[in-house]
PDB file of C-alpha atoms in Angstrom:
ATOM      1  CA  UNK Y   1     -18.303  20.063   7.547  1.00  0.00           C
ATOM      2  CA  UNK Y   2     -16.677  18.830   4.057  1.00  0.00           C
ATOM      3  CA  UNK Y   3     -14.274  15.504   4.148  1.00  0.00           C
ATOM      4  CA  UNK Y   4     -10.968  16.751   3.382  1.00  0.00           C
ATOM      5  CA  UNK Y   5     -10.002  14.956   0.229  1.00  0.00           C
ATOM      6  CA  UNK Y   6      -6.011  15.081   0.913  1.00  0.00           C
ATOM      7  CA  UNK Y   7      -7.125  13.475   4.913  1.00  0.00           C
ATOM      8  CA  UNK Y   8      -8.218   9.998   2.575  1.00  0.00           C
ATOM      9  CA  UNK Y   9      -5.052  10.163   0.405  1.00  0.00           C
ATOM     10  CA  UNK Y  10      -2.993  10.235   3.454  1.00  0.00           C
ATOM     11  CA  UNK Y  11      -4.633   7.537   5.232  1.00  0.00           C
ATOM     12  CA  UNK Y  12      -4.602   5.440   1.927  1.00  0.00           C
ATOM     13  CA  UNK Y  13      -0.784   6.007   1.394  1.00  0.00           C
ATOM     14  CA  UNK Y  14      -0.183   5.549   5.162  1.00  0.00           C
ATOM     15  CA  UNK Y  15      -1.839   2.144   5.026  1.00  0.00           C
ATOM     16  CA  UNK Y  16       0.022   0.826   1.810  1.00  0.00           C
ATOM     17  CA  UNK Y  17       3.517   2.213   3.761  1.00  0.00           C
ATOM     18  CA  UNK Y  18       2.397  -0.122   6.509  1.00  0.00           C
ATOM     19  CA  UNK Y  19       1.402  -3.204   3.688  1.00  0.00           C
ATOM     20  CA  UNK Y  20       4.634  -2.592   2.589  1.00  0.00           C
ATOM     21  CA  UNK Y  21       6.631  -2.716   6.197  1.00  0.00           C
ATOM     22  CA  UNK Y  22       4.648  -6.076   7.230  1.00  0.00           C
ATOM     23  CA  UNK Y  23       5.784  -7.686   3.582  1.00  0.00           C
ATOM     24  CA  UNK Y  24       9.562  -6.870   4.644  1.00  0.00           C
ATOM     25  CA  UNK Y  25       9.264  -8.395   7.703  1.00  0.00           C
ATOM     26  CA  UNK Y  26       7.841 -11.246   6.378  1.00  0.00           C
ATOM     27  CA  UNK Y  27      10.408 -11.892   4.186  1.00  0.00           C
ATOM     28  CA  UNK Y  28      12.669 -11.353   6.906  1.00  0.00           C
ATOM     29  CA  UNK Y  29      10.976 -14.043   9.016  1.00  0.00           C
ATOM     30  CA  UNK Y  30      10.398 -16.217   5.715  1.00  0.00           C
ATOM     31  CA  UNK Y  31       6.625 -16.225   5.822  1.00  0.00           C
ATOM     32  CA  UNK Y  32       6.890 -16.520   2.168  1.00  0.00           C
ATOM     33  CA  UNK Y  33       2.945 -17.450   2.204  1.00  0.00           C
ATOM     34  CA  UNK Y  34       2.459 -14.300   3.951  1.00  0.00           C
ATOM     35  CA  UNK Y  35       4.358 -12.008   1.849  1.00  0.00           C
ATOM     36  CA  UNK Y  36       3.167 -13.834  -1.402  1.00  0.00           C
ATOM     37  CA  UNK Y  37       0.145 -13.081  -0.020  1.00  0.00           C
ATOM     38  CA  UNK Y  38       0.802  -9.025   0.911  1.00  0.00           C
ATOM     39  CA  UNK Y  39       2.763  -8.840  -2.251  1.00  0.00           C
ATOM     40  CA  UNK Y  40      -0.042  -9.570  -4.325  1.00  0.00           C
ATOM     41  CA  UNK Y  41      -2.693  -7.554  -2.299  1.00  0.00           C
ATOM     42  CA  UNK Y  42      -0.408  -4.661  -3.190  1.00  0.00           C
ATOM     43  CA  UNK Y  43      -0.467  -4.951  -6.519  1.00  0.00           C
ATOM     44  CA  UNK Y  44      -4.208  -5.525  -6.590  1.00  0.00           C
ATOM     45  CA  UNK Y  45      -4.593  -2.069  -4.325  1.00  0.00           C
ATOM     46  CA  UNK Y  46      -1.949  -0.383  -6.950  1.00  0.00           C
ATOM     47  CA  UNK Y  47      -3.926  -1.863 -10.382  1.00  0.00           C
ATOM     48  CA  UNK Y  48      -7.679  -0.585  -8.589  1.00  0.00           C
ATOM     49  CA  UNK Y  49      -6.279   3.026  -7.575  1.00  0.00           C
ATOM     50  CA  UNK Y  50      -8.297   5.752  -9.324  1.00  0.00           C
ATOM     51  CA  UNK Y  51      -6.366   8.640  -7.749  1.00  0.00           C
ATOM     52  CA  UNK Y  52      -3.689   9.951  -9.986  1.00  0.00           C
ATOM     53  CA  UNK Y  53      -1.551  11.343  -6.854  1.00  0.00           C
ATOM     54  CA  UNK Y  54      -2.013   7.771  -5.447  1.00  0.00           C
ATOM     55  CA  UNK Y  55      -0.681   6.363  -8.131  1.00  0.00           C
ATOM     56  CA  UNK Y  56       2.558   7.997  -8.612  1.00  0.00           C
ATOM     57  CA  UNK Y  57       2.850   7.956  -4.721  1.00  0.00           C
ATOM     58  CA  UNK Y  58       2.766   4.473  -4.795  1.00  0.00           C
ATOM     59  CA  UNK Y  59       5.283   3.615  -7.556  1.00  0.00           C
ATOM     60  CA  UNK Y  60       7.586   6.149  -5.632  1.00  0.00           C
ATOM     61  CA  UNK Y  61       7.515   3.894  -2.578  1.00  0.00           C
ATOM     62  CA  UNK Y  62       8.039   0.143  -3.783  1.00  0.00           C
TER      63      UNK Y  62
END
């Protein structure tokens, strides 16, 4: 059986949605190590993303 492509994009988008949850709350808490820390793995994930639906899903949601 063939790997639905669309099942990885929604597991990769559903994983930066939770990056991005965690980095609020740390903020809230003031974990500012901890969200410096999310903040920039973000970025990293958003700069290494091949996938052009990725990519504009993940500008959309920060």
């Amino acid at each position: 059986m063939a790997k639905d492509p669309d099942e990885d994009v929604y597991k990769k988008y559903f994983c930066m949605n939770t990056l991005i949850k965690i980095k609020e709350w740390a903020k809230e808490k003031s974990l500012m190590k901890l969200y410096d820390d999310i903040s920039r793995s973000i970025n990293e994930i958003k700069m290494e993303e091949k996938d052009p639906l990725l990519q504009i899903r993940y500008s959309e949601i920060e």
